[in-house]
PDB file of C-alpha atoms in Angstrom:
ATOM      1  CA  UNK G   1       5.092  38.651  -1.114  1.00 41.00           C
ATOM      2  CA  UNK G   2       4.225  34.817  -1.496  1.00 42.00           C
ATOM      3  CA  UNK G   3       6.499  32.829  -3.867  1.00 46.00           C
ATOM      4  CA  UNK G   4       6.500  29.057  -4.757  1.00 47.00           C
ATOM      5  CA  UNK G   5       9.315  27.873  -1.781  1.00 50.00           C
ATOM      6  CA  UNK G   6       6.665  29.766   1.118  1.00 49.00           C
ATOM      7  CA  UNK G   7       3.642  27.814  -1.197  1.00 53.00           C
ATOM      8  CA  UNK G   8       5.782  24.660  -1.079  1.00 57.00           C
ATOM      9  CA  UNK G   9       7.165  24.424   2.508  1.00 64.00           C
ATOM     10  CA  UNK G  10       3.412  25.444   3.873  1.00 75.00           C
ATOM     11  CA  UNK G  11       2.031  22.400   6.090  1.00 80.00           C
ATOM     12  CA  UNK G  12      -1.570  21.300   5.306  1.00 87.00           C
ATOM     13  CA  UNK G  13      -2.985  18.256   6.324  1.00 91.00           C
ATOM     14  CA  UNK G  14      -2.316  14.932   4.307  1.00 93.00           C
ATOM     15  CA  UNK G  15      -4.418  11.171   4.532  1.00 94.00           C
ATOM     16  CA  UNK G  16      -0.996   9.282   4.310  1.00 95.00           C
ATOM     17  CA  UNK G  17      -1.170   5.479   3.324  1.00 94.00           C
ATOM     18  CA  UNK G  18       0.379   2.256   1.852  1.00 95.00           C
ATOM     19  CA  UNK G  19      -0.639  -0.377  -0.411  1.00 94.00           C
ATOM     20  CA  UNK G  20       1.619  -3.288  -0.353  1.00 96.00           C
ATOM     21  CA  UNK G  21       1.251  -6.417  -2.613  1.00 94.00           C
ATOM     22  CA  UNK G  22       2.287 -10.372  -2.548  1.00 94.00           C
ATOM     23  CA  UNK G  23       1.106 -11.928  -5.576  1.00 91.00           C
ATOM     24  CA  UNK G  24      -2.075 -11.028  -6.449  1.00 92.00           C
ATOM     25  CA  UNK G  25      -3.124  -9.994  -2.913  1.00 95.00           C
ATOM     26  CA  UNK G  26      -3.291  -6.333  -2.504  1.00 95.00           C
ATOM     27  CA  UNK G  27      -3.428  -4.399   1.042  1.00 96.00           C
ATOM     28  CA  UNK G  28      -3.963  -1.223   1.883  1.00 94.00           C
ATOM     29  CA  UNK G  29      -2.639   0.584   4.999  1.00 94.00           C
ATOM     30  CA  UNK G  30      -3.871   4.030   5.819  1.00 93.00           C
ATOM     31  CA  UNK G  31      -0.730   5.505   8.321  1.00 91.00           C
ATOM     32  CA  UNK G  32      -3.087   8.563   9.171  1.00 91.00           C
ATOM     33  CA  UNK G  33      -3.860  12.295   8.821  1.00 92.00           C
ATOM     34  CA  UNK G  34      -1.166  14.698   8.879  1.00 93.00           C
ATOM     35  CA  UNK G  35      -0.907  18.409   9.117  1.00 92.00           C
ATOM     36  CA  UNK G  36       3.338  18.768   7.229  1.00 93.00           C
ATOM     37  CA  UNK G  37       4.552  19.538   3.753  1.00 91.00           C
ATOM     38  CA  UNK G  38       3.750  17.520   1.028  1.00 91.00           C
ATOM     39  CA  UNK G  39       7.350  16.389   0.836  1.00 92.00           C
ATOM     40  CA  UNK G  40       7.135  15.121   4.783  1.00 93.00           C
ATOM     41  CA  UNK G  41       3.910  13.385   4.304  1.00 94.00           C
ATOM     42  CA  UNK G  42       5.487  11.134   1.206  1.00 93.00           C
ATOM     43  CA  UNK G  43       8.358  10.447   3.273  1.00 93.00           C
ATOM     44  CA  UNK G  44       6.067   9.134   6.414  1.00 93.00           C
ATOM     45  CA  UNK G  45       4.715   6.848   3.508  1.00 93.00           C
ATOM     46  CA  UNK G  46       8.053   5.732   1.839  1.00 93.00           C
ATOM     47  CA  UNK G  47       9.370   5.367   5.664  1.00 94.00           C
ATOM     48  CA  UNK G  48       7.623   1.759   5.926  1.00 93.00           C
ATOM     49  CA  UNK G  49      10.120  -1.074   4.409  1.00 93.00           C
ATOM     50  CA  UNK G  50       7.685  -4.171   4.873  1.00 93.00           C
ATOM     51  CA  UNK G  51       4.278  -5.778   5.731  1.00 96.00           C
ATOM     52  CA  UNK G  52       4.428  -8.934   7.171  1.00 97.00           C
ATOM     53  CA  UNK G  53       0.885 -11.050   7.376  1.00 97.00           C
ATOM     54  CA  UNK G  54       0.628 -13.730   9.726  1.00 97.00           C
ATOM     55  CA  UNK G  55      -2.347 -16.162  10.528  1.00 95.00           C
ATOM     56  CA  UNK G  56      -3.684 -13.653  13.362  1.00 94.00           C
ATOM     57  CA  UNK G  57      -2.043  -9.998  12.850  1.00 95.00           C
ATOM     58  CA  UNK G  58       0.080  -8.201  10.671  1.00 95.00           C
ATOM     59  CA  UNK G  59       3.399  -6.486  11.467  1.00 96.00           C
ATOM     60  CA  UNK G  60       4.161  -3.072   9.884  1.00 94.00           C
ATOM     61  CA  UNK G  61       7.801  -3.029   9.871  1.00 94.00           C
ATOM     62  CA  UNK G  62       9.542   1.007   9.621  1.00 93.00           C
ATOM     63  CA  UNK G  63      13.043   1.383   7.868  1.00 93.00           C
ATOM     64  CA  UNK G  64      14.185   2.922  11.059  1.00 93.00           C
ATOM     65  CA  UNK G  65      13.436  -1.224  12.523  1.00 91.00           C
ATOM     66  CA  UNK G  66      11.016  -0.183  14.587  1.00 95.00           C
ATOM     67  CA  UNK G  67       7.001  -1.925  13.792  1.00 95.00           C
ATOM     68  CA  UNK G  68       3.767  -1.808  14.929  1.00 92.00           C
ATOM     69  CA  UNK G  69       1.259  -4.576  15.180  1.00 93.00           C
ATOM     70  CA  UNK G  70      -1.888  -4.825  13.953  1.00 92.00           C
ATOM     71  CA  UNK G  71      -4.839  -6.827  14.803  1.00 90.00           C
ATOM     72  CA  UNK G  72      -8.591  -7.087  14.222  1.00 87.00           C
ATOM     73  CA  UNK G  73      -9.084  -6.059  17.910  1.00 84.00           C
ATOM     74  CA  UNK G  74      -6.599  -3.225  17.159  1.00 79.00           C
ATOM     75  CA  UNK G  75      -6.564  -0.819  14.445  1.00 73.00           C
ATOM     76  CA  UNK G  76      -9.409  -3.173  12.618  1.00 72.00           C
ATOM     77  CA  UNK G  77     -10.145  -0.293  10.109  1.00 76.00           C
ATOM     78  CA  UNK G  78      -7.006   0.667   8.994  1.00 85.00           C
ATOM     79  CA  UNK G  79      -6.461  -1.623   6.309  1.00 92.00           C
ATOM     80  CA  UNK G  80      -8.697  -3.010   3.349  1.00 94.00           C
ATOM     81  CA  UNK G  81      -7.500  -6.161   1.122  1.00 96.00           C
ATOM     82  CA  UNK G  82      -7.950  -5.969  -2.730  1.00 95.00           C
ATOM     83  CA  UNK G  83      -7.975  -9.027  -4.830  1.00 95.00           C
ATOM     84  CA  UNK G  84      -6.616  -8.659  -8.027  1.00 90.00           C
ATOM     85  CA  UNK G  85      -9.165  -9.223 -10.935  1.00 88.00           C
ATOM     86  CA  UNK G  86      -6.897  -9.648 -14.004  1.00 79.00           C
ATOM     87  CA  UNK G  87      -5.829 -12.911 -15.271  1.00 74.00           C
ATOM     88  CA  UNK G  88      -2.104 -14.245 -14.233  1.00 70.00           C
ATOM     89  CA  UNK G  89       0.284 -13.875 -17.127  1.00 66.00           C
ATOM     90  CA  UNK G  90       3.312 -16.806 -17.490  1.00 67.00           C
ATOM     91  CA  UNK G  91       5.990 -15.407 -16.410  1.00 67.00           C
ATOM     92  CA  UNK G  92       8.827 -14.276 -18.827  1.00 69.00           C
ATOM     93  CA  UNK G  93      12.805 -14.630 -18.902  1.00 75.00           C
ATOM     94  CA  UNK G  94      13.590 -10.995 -19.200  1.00 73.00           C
ATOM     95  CA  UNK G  95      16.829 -11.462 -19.769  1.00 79.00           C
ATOM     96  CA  UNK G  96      16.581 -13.590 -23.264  1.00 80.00           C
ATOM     97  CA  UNK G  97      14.915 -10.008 -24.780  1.00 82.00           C
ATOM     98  CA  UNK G  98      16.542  -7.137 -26.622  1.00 87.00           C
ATOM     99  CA  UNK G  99      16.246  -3.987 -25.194  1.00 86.00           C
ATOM    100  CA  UNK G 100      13.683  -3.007 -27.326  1.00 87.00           C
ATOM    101  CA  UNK G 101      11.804  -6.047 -26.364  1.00 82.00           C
ATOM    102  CA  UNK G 102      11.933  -5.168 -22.862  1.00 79.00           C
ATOM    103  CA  UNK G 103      11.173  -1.535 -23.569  1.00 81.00           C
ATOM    104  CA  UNK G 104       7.920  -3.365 -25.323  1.00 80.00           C
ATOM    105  CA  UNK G 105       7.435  -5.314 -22.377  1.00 75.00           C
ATOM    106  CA  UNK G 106       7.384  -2.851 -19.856  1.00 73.00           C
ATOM    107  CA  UNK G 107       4.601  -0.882 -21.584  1.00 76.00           C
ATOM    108  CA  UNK G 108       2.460  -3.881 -22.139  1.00 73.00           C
ATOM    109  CA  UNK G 109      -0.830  -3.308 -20.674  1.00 68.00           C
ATOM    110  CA  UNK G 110      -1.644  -6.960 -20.614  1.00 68.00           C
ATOM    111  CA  UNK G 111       1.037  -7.292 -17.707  1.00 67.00           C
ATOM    112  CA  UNK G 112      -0.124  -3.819 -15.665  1.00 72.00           C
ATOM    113  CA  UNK G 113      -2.410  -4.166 -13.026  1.00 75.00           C
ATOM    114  CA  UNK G 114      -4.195  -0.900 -12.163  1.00 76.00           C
ATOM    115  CA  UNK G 115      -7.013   0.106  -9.809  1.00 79.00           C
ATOM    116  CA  UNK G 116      -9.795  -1.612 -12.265  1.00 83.00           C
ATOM    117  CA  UNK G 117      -7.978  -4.802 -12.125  1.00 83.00           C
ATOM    118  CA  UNK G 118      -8.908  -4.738  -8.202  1.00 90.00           C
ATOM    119  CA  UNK G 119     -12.193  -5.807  -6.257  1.00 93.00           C
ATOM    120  CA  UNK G 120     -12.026  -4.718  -2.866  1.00 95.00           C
ATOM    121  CA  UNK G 121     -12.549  -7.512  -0.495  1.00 96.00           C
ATOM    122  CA  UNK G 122     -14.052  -7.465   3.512  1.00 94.00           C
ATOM    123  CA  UNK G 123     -11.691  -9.785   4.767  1.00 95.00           C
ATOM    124  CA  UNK G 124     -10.328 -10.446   8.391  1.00 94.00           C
ATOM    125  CA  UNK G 125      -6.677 -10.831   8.493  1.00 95.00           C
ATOM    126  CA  UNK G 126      -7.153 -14.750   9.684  1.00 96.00           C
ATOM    127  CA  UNK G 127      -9.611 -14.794   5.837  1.00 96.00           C
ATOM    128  CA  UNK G 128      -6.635 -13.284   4.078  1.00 97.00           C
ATOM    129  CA  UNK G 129      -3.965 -15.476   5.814  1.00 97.00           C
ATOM    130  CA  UNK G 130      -6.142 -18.588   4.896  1.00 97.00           C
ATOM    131  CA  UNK G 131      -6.658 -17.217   1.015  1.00 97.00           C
ATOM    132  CA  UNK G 132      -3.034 -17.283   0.606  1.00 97.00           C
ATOM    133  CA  UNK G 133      -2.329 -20.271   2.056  1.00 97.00           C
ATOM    134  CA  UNK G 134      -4.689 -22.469   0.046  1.00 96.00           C
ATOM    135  CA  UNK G 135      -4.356 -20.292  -3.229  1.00 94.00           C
ATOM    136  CA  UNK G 136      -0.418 -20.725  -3.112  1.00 92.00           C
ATOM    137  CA  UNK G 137      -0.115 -24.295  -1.443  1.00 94.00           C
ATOM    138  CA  UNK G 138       1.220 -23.112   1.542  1.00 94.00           C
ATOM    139  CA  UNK G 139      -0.081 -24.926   4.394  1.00 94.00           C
ATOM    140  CA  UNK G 140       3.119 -24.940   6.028  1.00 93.00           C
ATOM    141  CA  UNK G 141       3.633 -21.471   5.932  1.00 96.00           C
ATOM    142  CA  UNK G 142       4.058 -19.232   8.544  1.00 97.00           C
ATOM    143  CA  UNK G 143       3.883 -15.681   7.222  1.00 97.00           C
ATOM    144  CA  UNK G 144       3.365 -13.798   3.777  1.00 97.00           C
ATOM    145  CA  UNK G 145       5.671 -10.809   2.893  1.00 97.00           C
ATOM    146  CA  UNK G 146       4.025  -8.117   0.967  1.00 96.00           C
ATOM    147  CA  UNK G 147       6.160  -6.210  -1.343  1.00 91.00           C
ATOM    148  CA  UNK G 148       5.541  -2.158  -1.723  1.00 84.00           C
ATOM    149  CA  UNK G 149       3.442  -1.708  -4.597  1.00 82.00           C
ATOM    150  CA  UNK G 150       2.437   2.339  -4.168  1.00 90.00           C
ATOM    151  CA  UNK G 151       1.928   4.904  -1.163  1.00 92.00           C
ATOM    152  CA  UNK G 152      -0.271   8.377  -1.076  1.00 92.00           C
ATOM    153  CA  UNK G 153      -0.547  11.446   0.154  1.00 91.00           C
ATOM    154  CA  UNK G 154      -3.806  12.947  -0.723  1.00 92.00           C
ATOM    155  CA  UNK G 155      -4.618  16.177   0.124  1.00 91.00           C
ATOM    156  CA  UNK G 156      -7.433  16.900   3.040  1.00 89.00           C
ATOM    157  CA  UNK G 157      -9.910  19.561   1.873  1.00 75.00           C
ATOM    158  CA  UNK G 158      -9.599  23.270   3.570  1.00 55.00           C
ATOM    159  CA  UNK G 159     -12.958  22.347   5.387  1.00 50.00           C
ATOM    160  CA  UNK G 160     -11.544  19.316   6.943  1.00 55.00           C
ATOM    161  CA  UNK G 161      -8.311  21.114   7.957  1.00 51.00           C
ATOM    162  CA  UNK G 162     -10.274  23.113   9.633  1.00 51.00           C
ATOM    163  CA  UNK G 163     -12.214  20.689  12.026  1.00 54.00           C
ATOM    164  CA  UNK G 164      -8.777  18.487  12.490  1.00 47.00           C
ATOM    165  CA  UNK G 165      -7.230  21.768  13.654  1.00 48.00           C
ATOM    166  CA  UNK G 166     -10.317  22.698  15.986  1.00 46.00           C
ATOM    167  CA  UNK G 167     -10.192  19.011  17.498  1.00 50.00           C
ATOM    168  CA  UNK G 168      -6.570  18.794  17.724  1.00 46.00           C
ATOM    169  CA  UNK G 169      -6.710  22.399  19.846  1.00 45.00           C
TER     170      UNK G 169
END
């Protein structure tokens, strides 16, 4: 008889992926295809603690302290930058508001960015190195930080399953 905990523990195969931010630079890391729960494939996603940009590669840096570099020679195609479209806002001392002033606040579109609000760009990692530096005046600097903005874990159709499974056997 099938119940909900045999529907929920079955593996099927997951594009898993990152998108960390610093300021208004947005990038997206796909981590890969997966055949695991959907529970596993969010943690492989929330498993990365931090993306590190410097001038020629990018580290990818796992909450177990391992990391993996990438490159444009190496795993070129694994990552896409978004600029952000929306105007900056001045930023706000939270802690002068009420609490219902910060409730406000925090469902204040004007404030949200969401996927409209970004243009996908086709830059190198050296191009988005450079961008930062001159948009921030930060000649001097060695490395960006990016901050974890969202992760996925979308679902691969039952046709694709099928071809990963027949290549993977």
């Amino acid at each position: 008889m099938y119940n909900q905990r045999q529907a929920k523990n079955q593996r099927h195969s997951f594009v898993v992926g990152v998108e960390y931010r610093y300021e208004d630079l947005f990038v997206e890391v796909e981590l890969g295809t997966f055949c695991t729960t959907l529970l596993h494939a969010q943690r492989i996603a929330n498993s990365i603690n931090s993306i590190i940009l410097f001038k020629n590669h990018m580290v990818i840096i796992f909450k177990n302290a391992k990391s993996i570099t990438i490159s444009d020679n190496f795993l070129k195609h694994e990552y896409q930058f978004r600029i952000c479209t929306k105007p900056t806002m001045r930023p706000l001392n939270l802690s002068a508001f009420t609490d219902q002033e910060r409730e406000d606040f925090t469902q204040n579109q004007s404030y949200i960015v969401n996927e409209e609000n970004k243009k996908e760009v086709n830059w190198n990692l050296q191009t988005a190195f450079q961008y930062l530096q001159d948009r921030y005046d930060a000649q001097g600097r060695t490395n960006f930080s990016f901050g974890q903005s969202s992760f996925y874990a979308i679902p691969v159709s039952a046709q694709k399953q099928k071809e990963i499974q027949h290549e993977t056997s």
